[in-house]
Amino acid sequence: MATIIDGKLISEQIQNEIAIEVQSIAEQGGKIPHLAAILVGSDGASETYVGAKVKACEKIGFESTLIRLPESTTEEDLIRKIGELNNDPGIDGYIVQLPLPKHINEQKIIEAVDPKKDVDGFHPQSVGRMALNLPTYLPATPYGIIQLLERYNIETSGKHCVVIGRSNIVGSPMSILMARNAAPGNCTVTLTHSRTKNLKEFTLKADILIVALGKAEFLTADMVKDGVVVIDVGITRLPSDKTKSGYKLFGDVKYDEVAAKASFITPVPGGVGPMTIASLLMNTLKASKKEVYR
Ligand code: NAP
């Protein structure tokens, strides 16, 4: 039976470690890390995500600033606000919560962020530096997965890693990170997507499977070999009459049957999900300590 990778626990551990470091920075009279977040409009899910990020900052002793802008904010207004944050020496890093209203070009906004403050790791410069194995801010979900592999001492060197999904925020960066000459890393990577033919032929050969396609319980036991390491990134919310809330969260992996064959597996919820906030806080600490750009 597989070892369950406890993302909630690791995320809490990381946050405790950061809290201790912040306390010692404060005791020495150093600058307290300061994260800002811009939220445009009032999308319910975005409110929840930003709220959780601000709360996590407070808990570990970071300073945080939440900038709320109305739905009607123009692209020019938002770029002006971003310029202010870029030039504010008090702010170490900031995020612009996505998605943005339709009338704003997201890519333009991502590129307006000063790469030195790009704690979401979405700026093309951050992505390029990641590909070149230079110090950078890694995007939250892939950074979280790397932390899980590292903290569970999962050997990756020389392994065959199959990634399902090639999005800019998960699959593609994950394939880059696993192939880098780094630890974790040094895998032989196969990046698969919706045009991949005979996907099962690849998944059956995987030592490590990173599943990020957004289809509930897609990966079944007949698609994996014994001893595989499975990282399930998917989160799909489906109606359920068995829960109080009226819905249930599903990963991209048929958990029970795959867990029976795997050596390590992340559950949903409680696996990759809780790691994203820890990643953002790690990036903000790096920004504050000028570890990426000296
Ligand atoms: P996305 O942008 O929708 O990308 C999905 C990818 O899966 C695409 O590259 C797509 O291929 C590929 N795909 C779709 N059907 C496939 C199939 N049958 N076989 C192989 N590949 C297939 O999704 P995303 O943003 O990466 O998110 C993926 C899942 O992770 C979602 O459930 C999302 O909610 C979840 N997620 C979780 C976290 C977390 O913190 N746990 C963070 C981010 C996302 P094409 O490129 O060819 O279309």
PDB file of C-alpha atoms and ligand atoms in Angstrom, residues 141 164-167 169-170 193-194 212-215 218 233-235 272-273 276, ligand 1:
ATOM      1  CA  THR A 141       1.874  24.456  -7.913  1.00  0.00           C
ATOM      2  CA  ILE A 164      -0.200  14.465 -18.228  1.00  0.00           C
ATOM      3  CA  GLY A 165      -1.266  17.984 -19.241  1.00  0.00           C
ATOM      4  CA  ARG A 166       0.809  20.853 -20.662  1.00  0.00           C
ATOM      5  CA  SER A 167      -0.754  24.002 -19.188  1.00  0.00           C
ATOM      6  CA  ILE A 169       0.756  26.865 -14.799  1.00  0.00           C
ATOM      7  CA  VAL A 170       1.221  23.138 -14.119  1.00  0.00           C
ATOM      8  CA  HIS A 193      -1.503  16.106 -23.713  1.00  0.00           C
ATOM      9  CA  SER A 194      -4.841  15.708 -25.445  1.00  0.00           C
ATOM     10  CA  ALA A 212      -2.815  17.474 -14.338  1.00  0.00           C
ATOM     11  CA  LEU A 213      -5.539  17.311 -16.963  1.00  0.00           C
ATOM     12  CA  GLY A 214      -8.642  18.244 -14.947  1.00  0.00           C
ATOM     13  CA  LYS A 215     -10.726  15.111 -15.594  1.00  0.00           C
ATOM     14  CA  PHE A 218      -9.125   9.709 -15.283  1.00  0.00           C
ATOM     15  CA  VAL A 233      -2.907  17.748  -9.316  1.00  0.00           C
ATOM     16  CA  GLY A 234      -6.519  17.662 -10.524  1.00  0.00           C
ATOM     17  CA  ILE A 235      -9.375  19.209  -8.623  1.00  0.00           C
ATOM     18  CA  VAL A 272      -0.891  19.227  -3.843  1.00  0.00           C
ATOM     19  CA  GLY A 273      -3.599  21.848  -3.092  1.00  0.00           C
ATOM     20  CA  THR A 276       0.378  26.446  -3.240  1.00  0.00           C
TER      21      THR A 276
HETATM   22  P1  NAP B   1      -5.770  23.071 -18.269  1.00  0.00           P
HETATM   23  O1  NAP B   1      -5.183  24.402 -18.515  1.00  0.00           O
HETATM   24  O2  NAP B   1      -7.212  22.827 -18.581  1.00  0.00           O
HETATM   25  O3  NAP B   1      -4.877  21.988 -19.048  1.00  0.00           O
HETATM   26  C1  NAP B   1      -5.258  20.663 -19.118  1.00  0.00           C
HETATM   27  C2  NAP B   1      -4.227  19.912 -19.912  1.00  0.00           C
HETATM   28  O4  NAP B   1      -4.617  18.539 -19.958  1.00  0.00           O
HETATM   29  C3  NAP B   1      -4.082  20.391 -21.354  1.00  0.00           C
HETATM   30  O5  NAP B   1      -2.710  20.466 -21.691  1.00  0.00           O
HETATM   31  C4  NAP B   1      -4.781  19.306 -22.153  1.00  0.00           C
HETATM   32  O6  NAP B   1      -4.204  19.081 -23.436  1.00  0.00           O
HETATM   33  C5  NAP B   1      -4.540  18.082 -21.304  1.00  0.00           C
HETATM   34  N1  NAP B   1      -5.555  17.050 -21.523  1.00  0.00           N
HETATM   35  C6  NAP B   1      -6.894  17.190 -21.569  1.00  0.00           C
HETATM   36  N2  NAP B   1      -7.494  16.006 -21.805  1.00  0.00           N
HETATM   37  C7  NAP B   1      -6.495  15.096 -21.925  1.00  0.00           C
HETATM   38  C8  NAP B   1      -6.463  13.708 -22.182  1.00  0.00           C
HETATM   39  N3  NAP B   1      -7.597  13.013 -22.369  1.00  0.00           N
HETATM   40  N4  NAP B   1      -5.282  13.088 -22.219  1.00  0.00           N
HETATM   41  C9  NAP B   1      -4.123  13.763 -22.032  1.00  0.00           C
HETATM   42  N5  NAP B   1      -4.086  15.099 -21.782  1.00  0.00           N
HETATM   43  C10 NAP B   1      -5.269  15.755 -21.733  1.00  0.00           C
HETATM   44  O7  NAP B   1      -5.604  22.628 -16.749  1.00  0.00           O
HETATM   45  P2  NAP B   1      -4.619  23.101 -15.566  1.00  0.00           P
HETATM   46  O8  NAP B   1      -4.842  24.532 -15.278  1.00  0.00           O
HETATM   47  O9  NAP B   1      -3.238  22.589 -15.796  1.00  0.00           O
HETATM   48  O10 NAP B   1      -5.266  22.250 -14.373  1.00  0.00           O
HETATM   49  C11 NAP B   1      -5.364  20.839 -14.416  1.00  0.00           C
HETATM   50  C12 NAP B   1      -6.125  20.368 -13.183  1.00  0.00           C
HETATM   51  O11 NAP B   1      -5.366  20.720 -12.037  1.00  0.00           O
HETATM   52  C13 NAP B   1      -7.491  20.998 -12.976  1.00  0.00           C
HETATM   53  O12 NAP B   1      -8.333  20.053 -12.357  1.00  0.00           O
HETATM   54  C14 NAP B   1      -7.216  22.146 -12.018  1.00  0.00           C
HETATM   55  O13 NAP B   1      -8.348  22.480 -11.241  1.00  0.00           O
HETATM   56  C15 NAP B   1      -6.154  21.512 -11.168  1.00  0.00           C
HETATM   57  N6  NAP B   1      -5.240  22.458 -10.503  1.00  0.00           N
HETATM   58  C16 NAP B   1      -4.964  22.215  -9.204  1.00  0.00           C
HETATM   59  C17 NAP B   1      -4.059  23.008  -8.526  1.00  0.00           C
HETATM   60  C18 NAP B   1      -3.755  22.693  -7.103  1.00  0.00           C
HETATM   61  O14 NAP B   1      -3.320  23.558  -6.382  1.00  0.00           O
HETATM   62  N7  NAP B   1      -3.942  21.459  -6.677  1.00  0.00           N
HETATM   63  C19 NAP B   1      -3.449  24.085  -9.179  1.00  0.00           C
HETATM   64  C20 NAP B   1      -3.719  24.299 -10.526  1.00  0.00           C
HETATM   65  C21 NAP B   1      -4.629  23.466 -11.185  1.00  0.00           C
HETATM   66  P3  NAP B   1      -4.199  20.221 -24.604  1.00  0.00           P
HETATM   67  O15 NAP B   1      -3.084  21.158 -24.238  1.00  0.00           O
HETATM   68  O16 NAP B   1      -3.907  19.438 -25.830  1.00  0.00           O
HETATM   69  O17 NAP B   1      -5.547  20.858 -24.574  1.00  0.00           O
END
